[in-house]
PDB file of C-alpha atoms in Angstrom:
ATOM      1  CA  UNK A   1     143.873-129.916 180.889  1.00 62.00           C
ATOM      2  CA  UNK A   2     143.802-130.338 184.636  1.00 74.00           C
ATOM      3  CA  UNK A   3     146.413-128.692 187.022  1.00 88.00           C
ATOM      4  CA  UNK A   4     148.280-130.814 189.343  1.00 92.00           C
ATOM      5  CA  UNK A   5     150.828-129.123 191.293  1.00 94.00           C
ATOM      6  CA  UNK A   6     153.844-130.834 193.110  1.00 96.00           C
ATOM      7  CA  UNK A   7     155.951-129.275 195.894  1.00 96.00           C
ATOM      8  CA  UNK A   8     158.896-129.001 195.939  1.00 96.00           C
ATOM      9  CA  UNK A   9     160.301-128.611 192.556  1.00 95.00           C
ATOM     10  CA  UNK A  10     163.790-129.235 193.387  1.00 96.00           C
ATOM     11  CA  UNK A  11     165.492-130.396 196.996  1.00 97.00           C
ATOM     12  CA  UNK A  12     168.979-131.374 197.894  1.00 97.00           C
ATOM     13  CA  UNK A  13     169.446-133.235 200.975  1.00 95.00           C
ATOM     14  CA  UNK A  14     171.924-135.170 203.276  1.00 96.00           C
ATOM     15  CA  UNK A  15     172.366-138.801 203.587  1.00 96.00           C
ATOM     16  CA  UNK A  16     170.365-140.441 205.972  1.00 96.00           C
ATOM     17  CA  UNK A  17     167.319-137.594 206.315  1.00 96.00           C
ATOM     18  CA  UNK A  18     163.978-137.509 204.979  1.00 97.00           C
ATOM     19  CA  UNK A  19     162.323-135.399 202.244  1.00 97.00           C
ATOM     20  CA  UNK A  20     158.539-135.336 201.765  1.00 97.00           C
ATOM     21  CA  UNK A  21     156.942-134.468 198.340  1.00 97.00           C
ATOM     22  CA  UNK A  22     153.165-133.021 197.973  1.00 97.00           C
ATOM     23  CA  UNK A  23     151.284-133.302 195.329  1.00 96.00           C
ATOM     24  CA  UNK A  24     147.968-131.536 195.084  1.00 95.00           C
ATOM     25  CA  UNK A  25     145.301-131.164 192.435  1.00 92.00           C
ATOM     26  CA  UNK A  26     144.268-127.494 191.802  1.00 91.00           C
ATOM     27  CA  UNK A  27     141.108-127.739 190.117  1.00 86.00           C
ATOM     28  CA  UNK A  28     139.587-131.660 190.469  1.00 86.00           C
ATOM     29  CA  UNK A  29     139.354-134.185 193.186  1.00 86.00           C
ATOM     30  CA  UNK A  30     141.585-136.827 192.734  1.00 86.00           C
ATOM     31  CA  UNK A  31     140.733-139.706 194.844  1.00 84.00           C
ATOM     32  CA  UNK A  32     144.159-141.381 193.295  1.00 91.00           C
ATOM     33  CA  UNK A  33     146.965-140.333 192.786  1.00 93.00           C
ATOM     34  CA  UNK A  34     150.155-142.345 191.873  1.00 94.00           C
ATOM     35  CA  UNK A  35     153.846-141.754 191.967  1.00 96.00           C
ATOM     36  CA  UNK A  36     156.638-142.572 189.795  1.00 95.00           C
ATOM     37  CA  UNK A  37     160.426-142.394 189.724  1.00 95.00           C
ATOM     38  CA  UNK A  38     162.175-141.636 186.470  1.00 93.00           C
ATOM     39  CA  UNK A  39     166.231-141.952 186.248  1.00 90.00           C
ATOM     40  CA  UNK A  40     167.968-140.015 183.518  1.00 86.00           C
ATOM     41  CA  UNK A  41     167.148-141.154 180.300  1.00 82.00           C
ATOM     42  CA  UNK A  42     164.567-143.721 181.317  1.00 86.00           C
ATOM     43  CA  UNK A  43     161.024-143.507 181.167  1.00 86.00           C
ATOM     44  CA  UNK A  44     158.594-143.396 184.153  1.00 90.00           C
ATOM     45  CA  UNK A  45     158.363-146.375 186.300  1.00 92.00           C
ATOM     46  CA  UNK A  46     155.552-146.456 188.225  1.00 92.00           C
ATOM     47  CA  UNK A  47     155.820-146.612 192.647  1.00 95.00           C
ATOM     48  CA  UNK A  48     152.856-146.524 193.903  1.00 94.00           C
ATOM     49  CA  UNK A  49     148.947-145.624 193.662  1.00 93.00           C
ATOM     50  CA  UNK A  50     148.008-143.378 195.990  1.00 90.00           C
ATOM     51  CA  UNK A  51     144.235-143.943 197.082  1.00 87.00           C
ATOM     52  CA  UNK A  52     142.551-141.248 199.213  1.00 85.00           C
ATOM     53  CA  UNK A  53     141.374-142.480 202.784  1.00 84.00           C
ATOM     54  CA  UNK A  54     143.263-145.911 202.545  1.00 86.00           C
ATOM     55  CA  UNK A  55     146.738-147.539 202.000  1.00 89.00           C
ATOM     56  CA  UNK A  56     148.545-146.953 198.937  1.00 92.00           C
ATOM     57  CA  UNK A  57     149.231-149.793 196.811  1.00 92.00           C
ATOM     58  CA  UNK A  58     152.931-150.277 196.225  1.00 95.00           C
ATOM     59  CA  UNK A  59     154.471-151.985 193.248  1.00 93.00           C
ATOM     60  CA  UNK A  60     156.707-155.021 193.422  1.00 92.00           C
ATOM     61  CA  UNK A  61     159.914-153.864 194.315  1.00 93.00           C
ATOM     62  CA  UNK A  62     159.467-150.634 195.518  1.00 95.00           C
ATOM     63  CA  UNK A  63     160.083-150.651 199.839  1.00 94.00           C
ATOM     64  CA  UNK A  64     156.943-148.794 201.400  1.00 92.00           C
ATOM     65  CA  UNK A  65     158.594-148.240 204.698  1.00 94.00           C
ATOM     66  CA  UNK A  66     161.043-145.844 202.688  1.00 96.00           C
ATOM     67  CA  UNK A  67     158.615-144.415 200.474  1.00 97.00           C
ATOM     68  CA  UNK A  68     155.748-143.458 202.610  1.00 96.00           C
ATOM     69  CA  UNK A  69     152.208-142.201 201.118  1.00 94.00           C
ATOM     70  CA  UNK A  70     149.801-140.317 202.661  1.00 91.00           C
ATOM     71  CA  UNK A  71     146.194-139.673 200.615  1.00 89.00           C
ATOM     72  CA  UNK A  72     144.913-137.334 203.302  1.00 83.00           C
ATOM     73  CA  UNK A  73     142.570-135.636 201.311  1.00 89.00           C
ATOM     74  CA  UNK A  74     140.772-135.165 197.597  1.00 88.00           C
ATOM     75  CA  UNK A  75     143.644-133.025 196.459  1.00 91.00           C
ATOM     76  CA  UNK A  76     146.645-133.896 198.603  1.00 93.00           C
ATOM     77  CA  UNK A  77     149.152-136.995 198.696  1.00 94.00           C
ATOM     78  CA  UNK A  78     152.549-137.178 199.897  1.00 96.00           C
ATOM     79  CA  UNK A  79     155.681-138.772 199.228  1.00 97.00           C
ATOM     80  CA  UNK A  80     157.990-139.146 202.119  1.00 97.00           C
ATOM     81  CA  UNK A  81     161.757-140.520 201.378  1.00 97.00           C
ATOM     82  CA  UNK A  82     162.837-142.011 204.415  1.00 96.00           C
ATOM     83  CA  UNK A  83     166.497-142.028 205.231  1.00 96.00           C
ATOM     84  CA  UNK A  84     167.594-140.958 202.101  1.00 96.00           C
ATOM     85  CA  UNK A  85     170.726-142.454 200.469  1.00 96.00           C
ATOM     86  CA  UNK A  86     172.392-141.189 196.987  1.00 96.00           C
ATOM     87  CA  UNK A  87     170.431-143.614 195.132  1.00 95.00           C
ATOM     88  CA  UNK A  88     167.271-142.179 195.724  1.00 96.00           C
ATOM     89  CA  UNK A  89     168.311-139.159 193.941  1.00 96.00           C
ATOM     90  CA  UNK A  90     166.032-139.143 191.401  1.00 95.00           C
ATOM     91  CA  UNK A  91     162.897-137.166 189.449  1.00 95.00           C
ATOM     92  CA  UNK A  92     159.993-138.050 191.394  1.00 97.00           C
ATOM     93  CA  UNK A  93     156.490-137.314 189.817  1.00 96.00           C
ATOM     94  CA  UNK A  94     153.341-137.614 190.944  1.00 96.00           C
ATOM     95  CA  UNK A  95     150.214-137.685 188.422  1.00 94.00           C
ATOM     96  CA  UNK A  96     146.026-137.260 189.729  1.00 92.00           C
ATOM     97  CA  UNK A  97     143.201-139.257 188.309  1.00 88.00           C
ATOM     98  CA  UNK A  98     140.905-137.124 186.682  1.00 82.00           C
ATOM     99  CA  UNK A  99     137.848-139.148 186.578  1.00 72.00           C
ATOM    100  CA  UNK A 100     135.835-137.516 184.273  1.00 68.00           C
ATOM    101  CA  UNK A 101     134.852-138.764 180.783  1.00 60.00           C
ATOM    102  CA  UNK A 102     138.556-139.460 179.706  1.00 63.00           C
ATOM    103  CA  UNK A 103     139.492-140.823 182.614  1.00 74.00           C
ATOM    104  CA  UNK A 104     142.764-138.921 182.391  1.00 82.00           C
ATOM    105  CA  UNK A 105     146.058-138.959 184.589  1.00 86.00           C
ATOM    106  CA  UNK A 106     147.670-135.226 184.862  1.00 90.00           C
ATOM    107  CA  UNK A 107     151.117-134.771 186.225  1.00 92.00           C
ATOM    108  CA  UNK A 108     152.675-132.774 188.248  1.00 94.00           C
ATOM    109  CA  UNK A 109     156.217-130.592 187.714  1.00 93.00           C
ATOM    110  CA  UNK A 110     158.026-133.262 189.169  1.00 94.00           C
ATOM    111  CA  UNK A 111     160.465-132.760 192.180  1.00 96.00           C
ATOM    112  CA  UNK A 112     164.298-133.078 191.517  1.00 96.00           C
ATOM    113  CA  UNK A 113     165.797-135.251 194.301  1.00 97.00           C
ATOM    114  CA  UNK A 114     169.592-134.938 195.361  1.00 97.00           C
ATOM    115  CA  UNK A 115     170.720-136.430 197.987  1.00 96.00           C
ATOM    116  CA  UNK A 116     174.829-135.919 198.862  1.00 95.00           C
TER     117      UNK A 116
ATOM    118  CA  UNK B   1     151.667-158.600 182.370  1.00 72.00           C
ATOM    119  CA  UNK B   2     151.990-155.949 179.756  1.00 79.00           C
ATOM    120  CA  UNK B   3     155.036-155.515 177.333  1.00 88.00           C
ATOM    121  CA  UNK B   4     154.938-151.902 175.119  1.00 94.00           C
ATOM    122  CA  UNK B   5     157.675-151.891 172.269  1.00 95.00           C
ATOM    123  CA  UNK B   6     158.534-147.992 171.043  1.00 96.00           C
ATOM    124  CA  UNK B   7     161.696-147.268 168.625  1.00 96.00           C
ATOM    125  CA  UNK B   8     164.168-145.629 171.123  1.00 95.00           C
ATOM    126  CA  UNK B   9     165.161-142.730 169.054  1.00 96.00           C
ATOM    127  CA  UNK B  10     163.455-140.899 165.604  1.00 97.00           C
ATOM    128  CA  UNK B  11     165.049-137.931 163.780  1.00 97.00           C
ATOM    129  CA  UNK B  12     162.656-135.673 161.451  1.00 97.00           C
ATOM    130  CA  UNK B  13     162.800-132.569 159.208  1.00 97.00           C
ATOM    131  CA  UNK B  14     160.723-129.227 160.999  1.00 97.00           C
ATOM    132  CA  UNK B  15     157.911-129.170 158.524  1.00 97.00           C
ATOM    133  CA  UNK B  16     157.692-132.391 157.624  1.00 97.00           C
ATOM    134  CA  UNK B  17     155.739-135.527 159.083  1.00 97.00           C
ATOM    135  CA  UNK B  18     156.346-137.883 161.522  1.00 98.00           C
ATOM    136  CA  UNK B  19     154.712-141.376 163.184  1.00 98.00           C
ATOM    137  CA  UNK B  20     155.512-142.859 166.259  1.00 98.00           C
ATOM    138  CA  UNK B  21     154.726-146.448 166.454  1.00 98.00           C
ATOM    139  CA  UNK B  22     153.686-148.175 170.085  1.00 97.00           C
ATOM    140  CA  UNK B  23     152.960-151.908 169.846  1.00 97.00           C
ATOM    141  CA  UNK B  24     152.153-153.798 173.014  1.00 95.00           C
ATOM    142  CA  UNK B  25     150.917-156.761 174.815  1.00 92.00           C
ATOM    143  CA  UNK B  26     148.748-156.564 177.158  1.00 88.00           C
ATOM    144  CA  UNK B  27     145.997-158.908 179.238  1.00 84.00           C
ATOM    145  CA  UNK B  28     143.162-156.397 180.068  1.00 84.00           C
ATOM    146  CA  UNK B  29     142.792-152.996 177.884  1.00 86.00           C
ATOM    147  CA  UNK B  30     141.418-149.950 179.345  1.00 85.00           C
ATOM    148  CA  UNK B  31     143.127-147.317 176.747  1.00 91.00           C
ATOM    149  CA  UNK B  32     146.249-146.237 175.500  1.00 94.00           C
ATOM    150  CA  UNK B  33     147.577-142.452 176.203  1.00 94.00           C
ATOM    151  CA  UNK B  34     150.284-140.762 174.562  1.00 96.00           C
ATOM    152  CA  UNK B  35     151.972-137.883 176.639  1.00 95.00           C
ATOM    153  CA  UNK B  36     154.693-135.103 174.982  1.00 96.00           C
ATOM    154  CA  UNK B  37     157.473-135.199 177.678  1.00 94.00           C
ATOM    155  CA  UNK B  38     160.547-132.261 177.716  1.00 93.00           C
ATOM    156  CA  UNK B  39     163.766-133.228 179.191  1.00 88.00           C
ATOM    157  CA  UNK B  40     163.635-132.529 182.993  1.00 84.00           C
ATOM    158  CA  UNK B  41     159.893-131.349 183.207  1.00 88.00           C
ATOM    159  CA  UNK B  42     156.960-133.566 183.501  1.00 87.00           C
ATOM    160  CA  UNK B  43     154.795-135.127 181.009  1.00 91.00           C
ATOM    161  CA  UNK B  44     152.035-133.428 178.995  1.00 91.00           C
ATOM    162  CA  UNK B  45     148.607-135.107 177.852  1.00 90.00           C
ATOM    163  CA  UNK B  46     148.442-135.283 174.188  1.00 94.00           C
ATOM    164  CA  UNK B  47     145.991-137.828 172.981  1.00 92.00           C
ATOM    165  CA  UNK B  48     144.069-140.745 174.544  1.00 90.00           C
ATOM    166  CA  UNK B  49     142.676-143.653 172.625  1.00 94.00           C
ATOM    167  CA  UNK B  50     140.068-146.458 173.358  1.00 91.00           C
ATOM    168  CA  UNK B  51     138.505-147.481 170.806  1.00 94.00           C
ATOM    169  CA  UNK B  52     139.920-148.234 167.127  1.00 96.00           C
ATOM    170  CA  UNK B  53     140.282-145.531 164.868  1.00 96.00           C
ATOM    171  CA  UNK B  54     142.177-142.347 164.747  1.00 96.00           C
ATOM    172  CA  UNK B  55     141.516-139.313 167.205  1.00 93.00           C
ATOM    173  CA  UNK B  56     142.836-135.739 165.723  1.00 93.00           C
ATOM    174  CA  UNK B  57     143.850-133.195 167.604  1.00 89.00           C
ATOM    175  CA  UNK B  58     145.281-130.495 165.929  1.00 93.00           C
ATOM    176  CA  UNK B  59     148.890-131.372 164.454  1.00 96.00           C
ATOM    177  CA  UNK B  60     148.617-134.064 166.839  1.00 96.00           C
ATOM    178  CA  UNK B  61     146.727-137.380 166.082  1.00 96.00           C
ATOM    179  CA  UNK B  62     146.575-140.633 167.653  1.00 97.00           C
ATOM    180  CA  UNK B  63     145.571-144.364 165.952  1.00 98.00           C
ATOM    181  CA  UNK B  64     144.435-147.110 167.696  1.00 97.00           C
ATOM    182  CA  UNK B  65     143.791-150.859 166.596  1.00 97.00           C
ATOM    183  CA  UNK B  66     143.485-153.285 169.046  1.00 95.00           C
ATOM    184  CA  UNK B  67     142.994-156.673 167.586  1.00 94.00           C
ATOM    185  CA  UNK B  68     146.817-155.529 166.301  1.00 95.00           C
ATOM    186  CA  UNK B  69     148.408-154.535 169.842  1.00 95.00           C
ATOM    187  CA  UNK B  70     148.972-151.034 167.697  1.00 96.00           C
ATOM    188  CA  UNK B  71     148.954-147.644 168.199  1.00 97.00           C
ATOM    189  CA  UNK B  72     150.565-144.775 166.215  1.00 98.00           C
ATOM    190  CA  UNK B  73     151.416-140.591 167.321  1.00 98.00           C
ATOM    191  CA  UNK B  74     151.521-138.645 164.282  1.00 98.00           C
ATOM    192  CA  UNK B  75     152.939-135.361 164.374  1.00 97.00           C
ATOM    193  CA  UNK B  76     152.398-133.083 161.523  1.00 97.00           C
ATOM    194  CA  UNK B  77     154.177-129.691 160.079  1.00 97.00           C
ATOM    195  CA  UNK B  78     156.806-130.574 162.963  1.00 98.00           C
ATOM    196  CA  UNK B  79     158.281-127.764 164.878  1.00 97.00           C
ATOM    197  CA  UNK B  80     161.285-127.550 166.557  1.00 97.00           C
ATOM    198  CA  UNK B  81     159.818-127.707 169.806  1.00 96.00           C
ATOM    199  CA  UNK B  82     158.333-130.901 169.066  1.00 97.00           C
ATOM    200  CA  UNK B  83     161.688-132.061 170.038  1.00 97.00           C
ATOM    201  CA  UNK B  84     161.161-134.470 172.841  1.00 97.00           C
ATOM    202  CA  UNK B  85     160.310-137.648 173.736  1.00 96.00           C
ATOM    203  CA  UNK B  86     156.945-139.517 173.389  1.00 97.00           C
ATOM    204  CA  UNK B  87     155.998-141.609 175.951  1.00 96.00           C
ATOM    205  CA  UNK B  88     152.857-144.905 174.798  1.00 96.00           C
ATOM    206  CA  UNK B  89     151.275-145.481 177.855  1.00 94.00           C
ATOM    207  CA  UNK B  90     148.709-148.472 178.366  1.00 93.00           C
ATOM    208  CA  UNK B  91     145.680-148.453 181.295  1.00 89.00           C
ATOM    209  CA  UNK B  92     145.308-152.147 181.874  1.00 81.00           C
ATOM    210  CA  UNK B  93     141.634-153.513 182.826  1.00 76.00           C
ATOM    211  CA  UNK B  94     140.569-152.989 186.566  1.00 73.00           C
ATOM    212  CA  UNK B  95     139.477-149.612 188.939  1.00 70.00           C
ATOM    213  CA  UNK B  96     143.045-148.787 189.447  1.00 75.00           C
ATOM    214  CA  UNK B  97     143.741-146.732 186.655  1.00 80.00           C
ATOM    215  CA  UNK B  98     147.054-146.951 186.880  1.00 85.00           C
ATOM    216  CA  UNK B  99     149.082-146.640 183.331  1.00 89.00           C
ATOM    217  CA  UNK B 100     151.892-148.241 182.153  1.00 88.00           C
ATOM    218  CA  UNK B 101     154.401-146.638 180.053  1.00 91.00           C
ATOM    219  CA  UNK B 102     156.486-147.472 177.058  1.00 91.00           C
ATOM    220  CA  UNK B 103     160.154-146.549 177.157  1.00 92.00           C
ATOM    221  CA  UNK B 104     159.950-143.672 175.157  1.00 94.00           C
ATOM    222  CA  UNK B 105     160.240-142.357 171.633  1.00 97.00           C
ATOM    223  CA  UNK B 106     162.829-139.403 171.553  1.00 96.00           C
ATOM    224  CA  UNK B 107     162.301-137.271 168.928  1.00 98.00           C
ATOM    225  CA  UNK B 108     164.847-134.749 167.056  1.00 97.00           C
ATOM    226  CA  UNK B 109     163.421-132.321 164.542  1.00 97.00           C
ATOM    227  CA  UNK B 110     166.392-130.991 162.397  1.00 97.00           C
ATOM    228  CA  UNK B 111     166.157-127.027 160.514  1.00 95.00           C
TER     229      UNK B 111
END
């Protein structure tokens, strides 16, 4: 399958600052992406699509002045966590639209959010 | 909307056979993905189905019927690395692609 990279893989952070995620497809252009937040023992709940060259699309609930997205490219999107507070800490993943005859999402490693 | 029902939690023998079940409701269909997901890493592709009928894949293969809402994983000569959890997804209709996923089948395999 496709290779979707994600950046970093594990970050621990104080209260109140911001972390930014990347997410990059190694071997396809992905003109979306989307992110999702998974707690501990739940499955993935879907934040946002990510679309390359426009706004991302956020789902209902989920603040997009916190959680900024940036589709700058084909093979980049980032994740920013603004003023991060414990419950943030999470395992954010982000997953690129392969486009191709399955029409296939890939994910990345995942990033492991702490924030003290 | 869309509503995906999975059992929570399945125990099997290594060797022997399991099935997953996924039932859902859904407005629009677009597909149905099953992806292999280790505790703390990220999920893996394993099958993708759109049309009825069973795709095989190895010890991996994946049913489809959609007049039925139903989908099945079925895992064969498990090994004990095939412990983890199993994650129905559902693509509704529409360009966004987005999926949808299921809470989650985990899966023990016992010696």
């Amino acid at each position: 399958g496709a290779v979707v990279s994600q950046h970093p893989s594990r970050v621990i952070c104080k209260s109140g600052t911001s972390v930014k995620i990347e997410c990059r497809s190694l071997d396809f252009q992905a003109t979306t992406m989307f992110w999702y937040r998974q707690f501990p023992k739940q499955s993935l709940m879907l934040m946002a699509t990510s679309n390359e060259g426009s706004k991302a699309t956020y789902e209902q609930g989920v603040e997009k002045d916190k959680f900024l997205i940036n589709h700058a490219s084909l093979t980049l999107s980032t994740l920013t966590v603004t003023s991060a507070h414990p419950e943030d800490s999470s395992f954010y993943i982000c997953s690129a639209r392969d486009s191709g005859s399955t029409d296939t999402q890939y994910f990345g490693p995942g990033t492991r959010l702490t924030v003290l | 909307g869309q509503n995906i029902d999975q059992p929570t939690e399945m125990t099997a023998t290594e060797g022997a056979i399991v099935q997953i079940n996924c039932t859902y409701q859904t407005s629009g269909f677009n597909g149905l993905f099953w992806y292999q997901q280790h505790a703390g890493e990220a999920p893996t592709f394993l099958s993708y189905n759109v049309l009825d009928g069973l795709e095989e894949k190895g010890r991996f293969s994946s049913f489809l019927s959609r007049s039925k809402g139903y989908s099945y994983l079925l895992l064969k000569e498990l090994q004990m690395k095939d412990s983890a959890s199993y994650l129905c997804a559902l693509r509704g209709s529409g360009n966004t692609g987005k999926l949808i996923f299921g809470q989650g089948t985990t899966l023990q395999v016992k010696p």
